[in-house]
Amino acid sequence: MRQSEPEGHGPVRYGPPAPDPGLPVLPELADVLASAAGRTSPEPPGGGPILREAAAGYWWRRGLRSHPEDVAAAPGAQPLLLALLAAHGGDVLMPRPCPAWWTPQARLLGRPAFHVPTSAESGGVPDPYALLETVRRIRAEGGSPHVMLLSVADDPTATVAPPELVREACEAAVGEGLHIVSDETWRDTVHEPLDRPLLSPAEMCPDEVTVISDLSGALLPAAWPVAAARFPTTGPGAGRRARVLDILTALGGFVAGPVAAAAAHALDEPGPVAARRGRANALHAAVAQAVRSLILTSGCLAGPAQAGRHLYADLGPLRARLAGLGVTDSMELEDYLSERLGTPVPGGHRFGDELGALRVRIDTGPFLGASPEERLEALESDAPLALPHVAKALNSLGSAFRELR
């Protein structure tokens, strides 16, 4: 292990999943899936023409010119990122903290993964100066950095990086010869109103950015795994896509036919899909705001959630009280809060944070209810926080944090 490579905290054999919407399947999508249930063949490697056309249209509506031949789909974000990293080679840089599933993909390929610090206000995008210093140090020690991962709308911090930071980080990365993989899974879960636009790195560095999106972020249930990648439309993009397709073929990474039909329908963003997304975003935003208020009242720290179905809390101010309970690091904090709240509360070590930092990701999905009926009631309510089951879950969280003061 080279000196700059961060030491791990042991293998994460059962890493936490991405924050789940906690909502029943949209009936229209269930109907599309059911109507395609008779399909007996999977999609071809990278997805069939209908799925890729729908993905291209999705990105085109967001200002990224795309065509079906620029797109590749896979049965989930993990195999897609694995194929991308394998196609590029070299060392991988990523922000600290970062999604729990990123580092294992690099480790699985035997690639060193270097975490670059971020600011508390803008997780997901590395600090440009720290990025340049990390690249310099890696090369001085014989490494070969090739890829930088980032997420403008972030898991786990729930922040949205400002355009000027995204631009500076991308310019620094491209100037050092790094290819950027921009995970934009959470871009359609931004909480309104947001005081800044969400700017994709592909808008600034079109030749050096591959965009990936896990459709479970805002469009599909997590049980129907589909993720898509948009490759640069110029330069070596076509060659990189071809290598990714080869790797997906070797992995057997084909999207199931019925799921592909539902994914294409969702990517077209018809009225019911767009309406469900809007209501879900508003619901999770309201719950996240309530959760944050309870956390701040206890004396802990948590930035405002700007996207997603989660927020990142820092219990460092309560370190002395936690130590009295036998909680001295994020692994112990994860165990303590998960047992106290009766739901998984992954610690910051899962996301590449320092083990000694007392940070956790708190997902908002569990507060919506224990049954599909309760969650649907929360979605359809004009005052979801006043519903008895939502209020009870929030009160339980508040009690747990008040006990730590």
Coordinates of N, CA, C and O in Angstrom, one line a residue, residues 56-212:
A56 N -31.5 8.6 -23.7 CA -31.0 9.7 -24.5 C -31.9 10.9 -24.4 O -31.5 12.1 -24.2
G57 N -33.2 10.7 -24.5 CA -34.2 11.7 -24.4 C -34.2 12.4 -23.0 O -34.3 13.6 -22.9
Y58 N -34.1 11.5 -22.0 CA -34.0 12.0 -20.6 C -32.9 13.0 -20.5 O -33.1 14.1 -19.9
W59 N -31.7 12.7 -20.9 CA -30.6 13.6 -20.8 C -30.7 14.8 -21.7 O -30.3 15.9 -21.3
W60 N -31.2 14.6 -22.9 CA -31.4 15.7 -23.8 C -32.3 16.8 -23.1 O -32.0 18.0 -23.2
R61 N -33.3 16.4 -22.4 CA -34.2 17.4 -21.7 C -33.5 18.1 -20.6 O -33.9 19.1 -20.1
R62 N -32.3 17.6 -20.2 CA -31.5 18.2 -19.1 C -30.3 18.9 -19.7 O -29.4 19.2 -18.9
G63 N -30.3 19.2 -21.0 CA -29.3 20.0 -21.6 C -28.1 19.2 -22.0 O -27.1 19.9 -22.4
L64 N -28.1 17.9 -22.0 CA -27.0 17.1 -22.4 C -27.4 16.4 -23.7 O -28.1 15.4 -23.7
R65 N -26.8 16.9 -24.8 CA -27.2 16.3 -26.1 C -26.7 14.8 -26.1 O -25.6 14.5 -25.8
S66 N -27.6 13.9 -26.4 CA -27.4 12.5 -26.4 C -28.1 11.8 -27.5 O -29.2 12.2 -27.9
H67 N -27.5 10.6 -27.9 CA -28.2 9.8 -28.8 C -28.1 8.3 -28.3 O -27.2 8.0 -27.4
P68 N -28.9 7.4 -28.8 CA -28.9 6.1 -28.3 C -27.5 5.4 -28.3 O -27.1 4.6 -27.4
E69 N -26.7 5.8 -29.3 CA -25.4 5.2 -29.4 C -24.4 5.7 -28.4 O -23.2 5.2 -28.3
D70 N -24.8 6.7 -27.6 CA -23.9 7.3 -26.6 C -24.3 6.7 -25.2 O -23.7 7.1 -24.2
V71 N -25.2 5.8 -25.1 CA -25.8 5.3 -23.9 C -25.5 3.8 -23.7 O -25.5 3.0 -24.7
A72 N -25.3 3.4 -22.4 CA -25.2 2.0 -22.1 C -26.0 1.8 -20.8 O -25.9 2.6 -19.9
A73 N -26.8 0.8 -20.7 CA -27.6 0.5 -19.5 C -27.1 -0.9 -18.9 O -26.5 -1.7 -19.6
A74 N -27.3 -1.0 -17.6 CA -26.9 -2.2 -16.9 C -27.9 -2.5 -15.8 O -28.7 -1.6 -15.4
P75 N -27.9 -3.7 -15.2 CA -28.8 -4.0 -14.2 C -28.4 -3.5 -12.8 O -28.1 -4.3 -11.9
G76 N -28.3 -2.2 -12.7 CA -27.9 -1.6 -11.4 C -26.6 -0.8 -11.6 O -25.8 -0.9 -12.5
A77 N -26.4 0.2 -10.6 CA -25.3 1.1 -10.7 C -24.0 0.4 -10.4 O -22.9 0.7 -10.9
Q78 N -24.0 -0.6 -9.5 CA -22.7 -1.3 -9.2 C -22.0 -2.0 -10.3 O -20.9 -1.7 -10.6
P79 N -22.7 -2.8 -11.1 CA -22.0 -3.4 -12.2 C -21.7 -2.4 -13.3 O -20.6 -2.6 -14.0
L80 N -22.4 -1.3 -13.4 CA -22.1 -0.3 -14.4 C -20.8 0.4 -14.0 O -19.9 0.6 -14.9
L81 N -20.7 0.8 -12.8 CA -19.5 1.5 -12.3 C -18.3 0.5 -12.4 O -17.2 1.0 -12.8
L82 N -18.5 -0.7 -12.0 CA -17.4 -1.7 -12.1 C -16.9 -1.8 -13.5 O -15.7 -1.8 -13.8
A83 N -17.8 -1.8 -14.5 CA -17.4 -1.9 -15.9 C -16.7 -0.6 -16.3 O -15.7 -0.7 -17.1
L84 N -17.1 0.5 -15.9 CA -16.5 1.8 -16.2 C -15.1 1.9 -15.7 O -14.1 2.2 -16.4
L85 N -14.9 1.5 -14.4 CA -13.6 1.6 -13.8 C -12.6 0.5 -14.5 O -11.5 0.8 -14.7
A86 N -13.2 -0.6 -14.8 CA -12.3 -1.6 -15.5 C -11.9 -1.2 -16.8 O -10.8 -1.4 -17.3
A87 N -12.8 -0.4 -17.5 CA -12.5 0.0 -18.9 C -11.4 1.1 -18.9 O -10.7 1.3 -19.8
H88 N -11.4 1.9 -17.8 CA -10.4 3.0 -17.7 C -9.1 2.7 -17.2 O -8.1 3.2 -17.7
G89 N -9.0 1.8 -16.2 CA -7.7 1.5 -15.6 C -7.2 2.6 -14.7 O -7.8 3.7 -14.6
G90 N -6.1 2.4 -14.0 CA -5.5 3.4 -13.2 C -6.2 3.6 -11.8 O -7.1 2.9 -11.4
D91 N -5.6 4.5 -11.0 CA -6.0 4.7 -9.7 C -7.3 5.6 -9.7 O -7.5 6.3 -10.7
V92 N -8.1 5.5 -8.7 CA -9.4 6.2 -8.6 C -9.4 7.2 -7.5 O -9.0 6.9 -6.3
L93 N -9.9 8.4 -7.8 CA -10.1 9.4 -6.7 C -11.6 9.6 -6.5 O -12.3 9.6 -7.5
M94 N -11.9 9.9 -5.3 CA -13.3 10.2 -5.0 C -13.4 11.0 -3.7 O -12.4 11.1 -3.0
P95 N -14.5 11.7 -3.5 CA -14.6 12.6 -2.4 C -14.7 11.9 -1.1 O -15.1 10.7 -1.1
R96 N -14.4 12.5 0.0 CA -14.7 12.0 1.3 C -15.6 12.9 2.1 O -15.3 14.1 2.3
P97 N -16.8 12.5 2.5 CA -17.4 11.1 2.3 C -17.9 10.9 0.9 O -18.0 11.9 0.1
C98 N -18.3 9.7 0.6 CA -18.8 9.3 -0.7 C -19.8 8.2 -0.6 O -19.9 7.6 0.5
P99 N -20.6 7.9 -1.6 CA -21.5 6.7 -1.5 C -20.8 5.5 -1.1 O -19.7 5.2 -1.5
A100 N -21.5 4.7 -0.3 CA -20.9 3.5 0.4 C -20.5 2.5 -0.6 O -19.6 1.7 -0.4
W101 N -21.0 2.5 -1.8 CA -20.7 1.4 -2.8 C -19.6 1.8 -3.7 O -19.2 0.9 -4.5
W102 N -19.1 3.0 -3.7 CA -18.0 3.4 -4.6 C -16.7 2.7 -4.4 O -16.1 2.0 -5.2
T103 N -16.2 2.8 -3.1 CA -14.9 2.2 -2.8 C -14.9 0.7 -3.0 O -13.8 0.2 -3.6
P104 N -15.9 -0.1 -2.7 CA -15.8 -1.5 -2.9 C -15.6 -1.8 -4.4 O -15.0 -2.9 -4.7
Q105 N -16.1 -1.0 -5.3 CA -16.0 -1.3 -6.7 C -14.5 -1.2 -7.1 O -14.0 -2.1 -7.9
A106 N -13.8 -0.2 -6.6 CA -12.4 0.0 -6.9 C -11.6 -1.1 -6.3 O -10.7 -1.7 -6.9
R107 N -11.9 -1.4 -5.0 CA -11.2 -2.5 -4.3 C -11.4 -3.8 -5.0 O -10.4 -4.6 -5.1
L108 N -12.6 -4.1 -5.5 CA -12.8 -5.4 -6.2 C -11.9 -5.6 -7.4 O -11.5 -6.7 -7.8
L109 N -11.6 -4.4 -8.1 CA -10.7 -4.5 -9.2 C -9.2 -4.4 -8.8 O -8.3 -4.4 -9.7
G110 N -8.9 -4.3 -7.5 CA -7.6 -4.1 -7.1 C -7.0 -2.8 -7.3 O -5.8 -2.6 -7.4
R111 N -7.9 -1.8 -7.5 CA -7.4 -0.4 -7.7 C -7.3 0.4 -6.4 O -8.2 0.4 -5.6
P112 N -6.2 1.1 -6.2 CA -6.2 2.0 -5.1 C -7.3 3.1 -5.2 O -7.5 3.6 -6.3
A113 N -7.9 3.4 -4.1 CA -9.0 4.4 -4.0 C -8.5 5.5 -3.1 O -8.3 5.2 -1.9
F114 N -8.4 6.7 -3.6 CA -7.9 7.8 -2.7 C -9.1 8.8 -2.5 O -9.8 9.2 -3.4
H115 N -9.3 9.1 -1.2 CA -10.4 10.0 -0.8 C -9.9 11.4 -0.7 O -8.9 11.6 0.0
V116 N -10.5 12.3 -1.3 CA -10.2 13.8 -1.3 C -11.2 14.5 -0.4 O -12.4 14.3 -0.6
P117 N -10.7 15.4 0.5 CA -11.6 16.1 1.4 C -12.6 17.0 0.6 O -12.3 17.5 -0.5
T118 N -13.8 17.1 1.2 CA -14.8 18.1 0.7 C -15.1 19.0 1.8 O -14.8 18.8 3.0
S119 N -15.9 20.1 1.5 CA -16.3 21.0 2.5 C -17.6 20.5 3.1 O -18.3 19.7 2.4
A120 N -17.9 21.0 4.3 CA -19.1 20.5 4.9 C -20.4 21.0 4.2 O -21.4 20.4 4.2
E121 N -20.2 22.1 3.5 CA -21.4 22.7 2.7 C -21.6 22.0 1.4 O -22.7 22.2 0.8
S122 N -20.6 21.4 0.8 CA -20.7 20.8 -0.5 C -20.0 19.5 -0.6 O -19.0 19.3 -1.2
G123 N -20.6 18.5 0.0 CA -20.1 17.1 -0.1 C -20.4 16.6 -1.6 O -21.2 17.2 -2.3
G124 N -19.6 15.6 -2.0 CA -19.8 15.0 -3.3 C -18.8 15.5 -4.3 O -18.6 14.9 -5.3
V125 N -18.3 16.7 -4.1 CA -17.3 17.3 -5.1 C -16.0 17.6 -4.3 O -16.1 18.4 -3.4
P126 N -14.9 17.1 -4.7 CA -13.6 17.3 -4.0 C -13.2 18.8 -4.0 O -13.5 19.5 -5.0
D127 N -12.6 19.2 -2.9 CA -12.0 20.5 -2.9 C -10.9 20.6 -4.0 O -10.0 19.7 -4.1
P128 N -10.9 21.6 -4.9 CA -10.0 21.6 -6.0 C -8.5 21.6 -5.6 O -7.7 20.9 -6.2
Y129 N -8.2 22.3 -4.6 CA -6.8 22.4 -4.2 C -6.3 21.1 -3.5 O -5.2 20.6 -3.8
A130 N -7.2 20.5 -2.7 CA -6.9 19.2 -2.2 C -6.8 18.1 -3.2 O -5.9 17.2 -3.2
L131 N -7.6 18.3 -4.3 CA -7.5 17.3 -5.4 C -6.1 17.4 -6.1 O -5.5 16.4 -6.4
L132 N -5.7 18.6 -6.4 CA -4.4 18.8 -7.0 C -3.3 18.2 -6.2 O -2.3 17.6 -6.7
E133 N -3.3 18.5 -4.9 CA -2.3 18.0 -4.0 C -2.3 16.5 -3.9 O -1.2 15.8 -3.9
T134 N -3.5 15.9 -3.9 CA -3.6 14.4 -3.9 C -3.0 13.8 -5.1 O -2.3 12.8 -5.1
V135 N -3.3 14.4 -6.3 CA -2.8 13.9 -7.5 C -1.3 14.0 -7.5 O -0.6 13.0 -8.0
R136 N -0.8 15.1 -7.1 CA 0.7 15.3 -7.0 C 1.4 14.2 -6.2 O 2.4 13.6 -6.5
R137 N 0.7 14.0 -5.0 CA 1.3 13.0 -4.1 C 1.3 11.6 -4.6 O 2.2 10.8 -4.4
I138 N 0.1 11.3 -5.2 CA 0.0 9.9 -5.8 C 1.1 9.7 -6.8 O 1.8 8.6 -6.8
R139 N 1.3 10.6 -7.7 CA 2.3 10.4 -8.8 C 3.7 10.4 -8.2 O 4.6 9.7 -8.7
A140 N 3.9 11.2 -7.2 CA 5.3 11.2 -6.6 C 5.6 9.9 -5.9 O 6.8 9.5 -5.8
E141 N 4.6 9.1 -5.6 CA 4.8 7.8 -4.9 C 4.6 6.7 -5.9 O 4.5 5.5 -5.5
G142 N 4.6 7.0 -7.2 CA 4.5 6.0 -8.3 C 3.2 5.6 -8.7 O 3.1 4.6 -9.5
G143 N 2.1 6.3 -8.3 CA 0.8 5.9 -8.7 C 0.4 6.5 -10.1 O 1.2 7.3 -10.7
S144 N -0.8 6.1 -10.5 CA -1.2 6.5 -11.8 C -2.7 6.9 -11.8 O -3.6 6.0 -12.1
P145 N -3.1 8.1 -11.3 CA -4.5 8.4 -11.2 C -5.1 8.6 -12.6 O -4.6 9.4 -13.4
H146 N -6.2 8.0 -12.8 CA -6.9 8.1 -14.1 C -8.3 8.6 -14.0 O -8.8 9.2 -15.0
V147 N -9.0 8.3 -12.9 CA -10.5 8.6 -12.8 C -10.8 9.3 -11.6 O -10.3 9.0 -10.5
M148 N -11.7 10.3 -11.7 CA -12.3 11.0 -10.5 C -13.8 10.8 -10.5 O -14.5 11.0 -11.5
L149 N -14.3 10.3 -9.4 CA -15.7 10.2 -9.2 C -16.3 11.3 -8.4 O -15.6 11.8 -7.4
L150 N -17.4 11.8 -8.7 CA -18.0 12.9 -8.0 C -19.5 12.8 -8.1 O -20.1 12.1 -9.0
S151 N -20.3 13.5 -7.3 CA -21.7 13.6 -7.4 C -22.2 15.0 -6.9 O -22.0 15.4 -5.8
V152 N -22.7 15.7 -7.9 CA -23.1 17.1 -7.6 C -24.3 17.1 -6.6 O -24.3 18.0 -5.6
A153 N -25.3 16.3 -6.7 CA -26.3 16.0 -5.7 C -25.9 14.7 -5.0 O -25.8 13.7 -5.6
D154 N -25.6 14.8 -3.7 CA -24.8 13.8 -3.1 C -25.5 12.9 -2.1 O -26.4 13.3 -1.4
D155 N -25.0 11.7 -2.1 CA -25.2 10.7 -1.0 C -23.8 10.5 -0.5 O -22.9 10.1 -1.3
P156 N -23.5 10.7 0.8 CA -24.5 10.7 1.9 C -24.9 12.1 2.4 O -25.8 12.2 3.3
T157 N -24.3 13.2 2.0 CA -24.4 14.5 2.6 C -25.7 15.2 2.3 O -26.1 16.2 3.0
A158 N -26.4 14.8 1.2 CA -27.6 15.4 0.8 C -27.5 16.9 0.3 O -28.4 17.7 0.3
T159 N -26.2 17.3 0.0 CA -25.9 18.6 -0.5 C -25.9 18.7 -2.0 O -25.8 17.7 -2.7
V160 N -26.1 19.9 -2.5 CA -25.9 20.2 -4.0 C -24.8 21.2 -4.1 O -24.9 22.3 -3.6
A161 N -23.7 20.8 -4.8 CA -22.6 21.6 -4.9 C -22.9 22.8 -5.8 O -23.5 22.7 -6.8
P162 N -22.4 24.0 -5.5 CA -22.6 25.2 -6.3 C -21.8 25.1 -7.6 O -20.8 24.4 -7.7
P163 N -22.3 25.7 -8.7 CA -21.7 25.6 -10.0 C -20.2 26.0 -10.0 O -19.4 25.4 -10.7
E164 N -19.8 27.0 -9.2 CA -18.5 27.5 -9.3 C -17.5 26.4 -8.7 O -16.4 26.2 -9.2
L165 N -17.9 25.7 -7.7 CA -17.1 24.6 -7.1 C -17.0 23.5 -8.1 O -15.9 22.9 -8.3
V166 N -18.1 23.1 -8.7 CA -18.1 22.0 -9.7 C -17.1 22.4 -10.9 O -16.3 21.6 -11.3
R167 N -17.2 23.6 -11.3 CA -16.4 24.1 -12.4 C -14.9 24.0 -12.0 O -14.0 23.5 -12.8
E168 N -14.5 24.5 -10.9 CA -13.2 24.5 -10.4 C -12.6 23.1 -10.2 O -11.5 22.8 -10.6
A169 N -13.4 22.2 -9.7 CA -13.0 20.8 -9.5 C -12.8 20.1 -10.8 O -11.8 19.4 -11.0
C170 N -13.7 20.3 -11.7 CA -13.6 19.7 -13.0 C -12.4 20.2 -13.8 O -11.7 19.4 -14.5
E171 N -12.2 21.5 -13.8 CA -11.0 22.0 -14.5 C -9.7 21.5 -13.9 O -8.8 21.2 -14.6
A172 N -9.7 21.3 -12.6 CA -8.5 20.8 -11.9 C -8.3 19.3 -12.4 O -7.2 18.9 -12.7
A173 N -9.4 18.6 -12.4 CA -9.3 17.1 -12.7 C -8.9 17.0 -14.2 O -7.9 16.2 -14.5
V174 N -9.5 17.7 -15.1 CA -9.2 17.6 -16.5 C -7.8 18.1 -16.8 O -7.1 17.5 -17.6
G175 N -7.4 19.1 -16.1 CA -6.0 19.6 -16.3 C -5.0 18.6 -15.9 O -3.9 18.7 -16.4
E176 N -5.3 17.7 -15.0 CA -4.4 16.7 -14.6 C -4.6 15.4 -15.4 O -4.0 14.3 -15.0
G177 N -5.4 15.4 -16.4 CA -5.6 14.2 -17.3 C -6.5 13.2 -16.7 O -6.5 12.0 -17.1
L178 N -7.4 13.6 -15.7 CA -8.3 12.6 -15.2 C -9.6 12.6 -16.0 O -10.1 13.6 -16.4
H179 N -10.2 11.4 -16.1 CA -11.6 11.3 -16.6 C -12.5 11.4 -15.5 O -12.3 10.8 -14.4
I180 N -13.6 12.1 -15.7 CA -14.6 12.3 -14.6 C -15.8 11.4 -14.8 O -16.4 11.3 -15.9
V181 N -16.2 10.7 -13.8 CA -17.5 10.0 -13.8 C -18.4 10.7 -12.8 O -18.1 10.8 -11.6
S182 N -19.4 11.3 -13.3 CA -20.4 12.1 -12.6 C -21.6 11.2 -12.3 O -22.4 10.9 -13.2
D183 N -21.8 10.9 -11.0 CA -23.0 10.1 -10.6 C -24.1 11.1 -10.3 O -24.1 11.9 -9.4
E184 N -25.1 11.1 -11.2 CA -26.2 12.1 -11.1 C -27.5 11.4 -10.7 O -28.6 11.8 -11.1
T185 N -27.4 10.3 -9.9 CA -28.5 9.6 -9.5 C -29.6 10.4 -8.8 O -30.8 10.3 -8.9
W186 N -29.1 11.4 -8.0 CA -30.0 12.2 -7.1 C -30.4 13.5 -7.7 O -31.0 14.4 -7.0
R187 N -30.0 13.8 -8.9 CA -30.3 15.1 -9.5 C -31.8 15.4 -9.6 O -32.2 16.6 -9.5
D188 N -32.6 14.4 -9.7 CA -34.1 14.7 -9.8 C -34.8 14.6 -8.5 O -36.0 14.5 -8.4
T189 N -34.0 14.5 -7.4 CA -34.6 14.5 -6.0 C -34.3 15.8 -5.3 O -34.4 15.9 -4.1
V190 N -33.8 16.8 -6.1 CA -33.5 18.1 -5.4 C -34.7 18.7 -4.8 O -35.8 18.7 -5.3
H191 N -34.6 19.2 -3.6 CA -35.6 19.8 -2.8 C -35.9 21.3 -3.3 O -34.9 22.0 -3.4
E192 N -37.1 21.6 -3.5 CA -37.4 23.0 -3.9 C -37.9 23.8 -2.8 O -38.5 23.3 -1.8
P193 N -37.6 25.1 -2.8 CA -36.8 25.8 -3.8 C -35.3 25.7 -3.5 O -34.9 25.7 -2.3
L194 N -34.4 25.6 -4.5 CA -33.0 25.5 -4.3 C -32.4 26.8 -4.8 O -32.8 27.4 -5.8
D195 N -31.5 27.4 -4.0 CA -31.0 28.7 -4.3 C -29.9 28.7 -5.3 O -29.2 29.7 -5.6
R196 N -29.6 27.5 -6.0 CA -28.6 27.5 -7.0 C -29.0 26.4 -8.0 O -29.7 25.5 -7.7
P197 N -28.6 26.6 -9.3 CA -28.9 25.6 -10.3 C -28.0 24.3 -10.1 O -26.9 24.4 -9.5
L198 N -28.5 23.2 -10.5 CA -27.7 22.0 -10.5 C -27.0 21.9 -11.9 O -27.6 21.8 -12.9
L199 N -25.6 22.0 -11.9 CA -24.9 22.0 -13.1 C -24.1 20.7 -13.2 O -23.3 20.3 -12.3
S200 N -24.4 20.0 -14.3 CA -23.7 18.7 -14.6 C -22.2 19.0 -15.1 O -22.0 19.9 -15.9
P201 N -21.2 18.3 -14.6 CA -19.9 18.4 -15.1 C -19.8 18.2 -16.6 O -19.0 18.7 -17.3
A202 N -20.8 17.4 -17.2 CA -20.8 17.1 -18.6 C -21.1 18.4 -19.4 O -20.8 18.5 -20.6
E203 N -21.7 19.4 -18.8 CA -22.0 20.6 -19.4 C -20.8 21.5 -19.6 O -20.7 22.3 -20.5
M204 N -19.8 21.3 -18.7 CA -18.6 22.1 -18.7 C -17.4 21.4 -19.4 O -16.6 22.1 -20.1
C205 N -17.3 20.1 -19.3 CA -16.2 19.3 -19.8 C -16.8 18.2 -20.6 O -16.6 17.0 -20.3
P206 N -17.5 18.5 -21.7 CA -18.2 17.4 -22.4 C -17.4 16.3 -22.9 O -17.9 15.2 -23.1
D207 N -16.1 16.5 -23.2 CA -15.3 15.4 -23.8 C -14.7 14.5 -22.7 O -14.1 13.5 -23.0
E208 N -14.8 14.9 -21.4 CA -14.1 14.2 -20.4 C -14.9 13.8 -19.2 O -14.5 13.6 -18.1
V209 N -16.3 13.7 -19.5 CA -17.2 13.3 -18.4 C -18.1 12.2 -18.9 O -18.8 12.3 -19.9
T210 N -18.2 11.1 -18.1 CA -19.2 10.1 -18.3 C -20.2 10.3 -17.2 O -19.8 10.3 -16.0
V211 N -21.5 10.4 -17.5 CA -22.5 10.5 -16.5 C -23.2 9.2 -16.3 O -23.5 8.4 -17.2
I212 N -23.4 8.9 -15.0 CA -24.2 7.7 -14.7 C -25.3 8.0 -13.8 O -25.3 9.0 -13.1

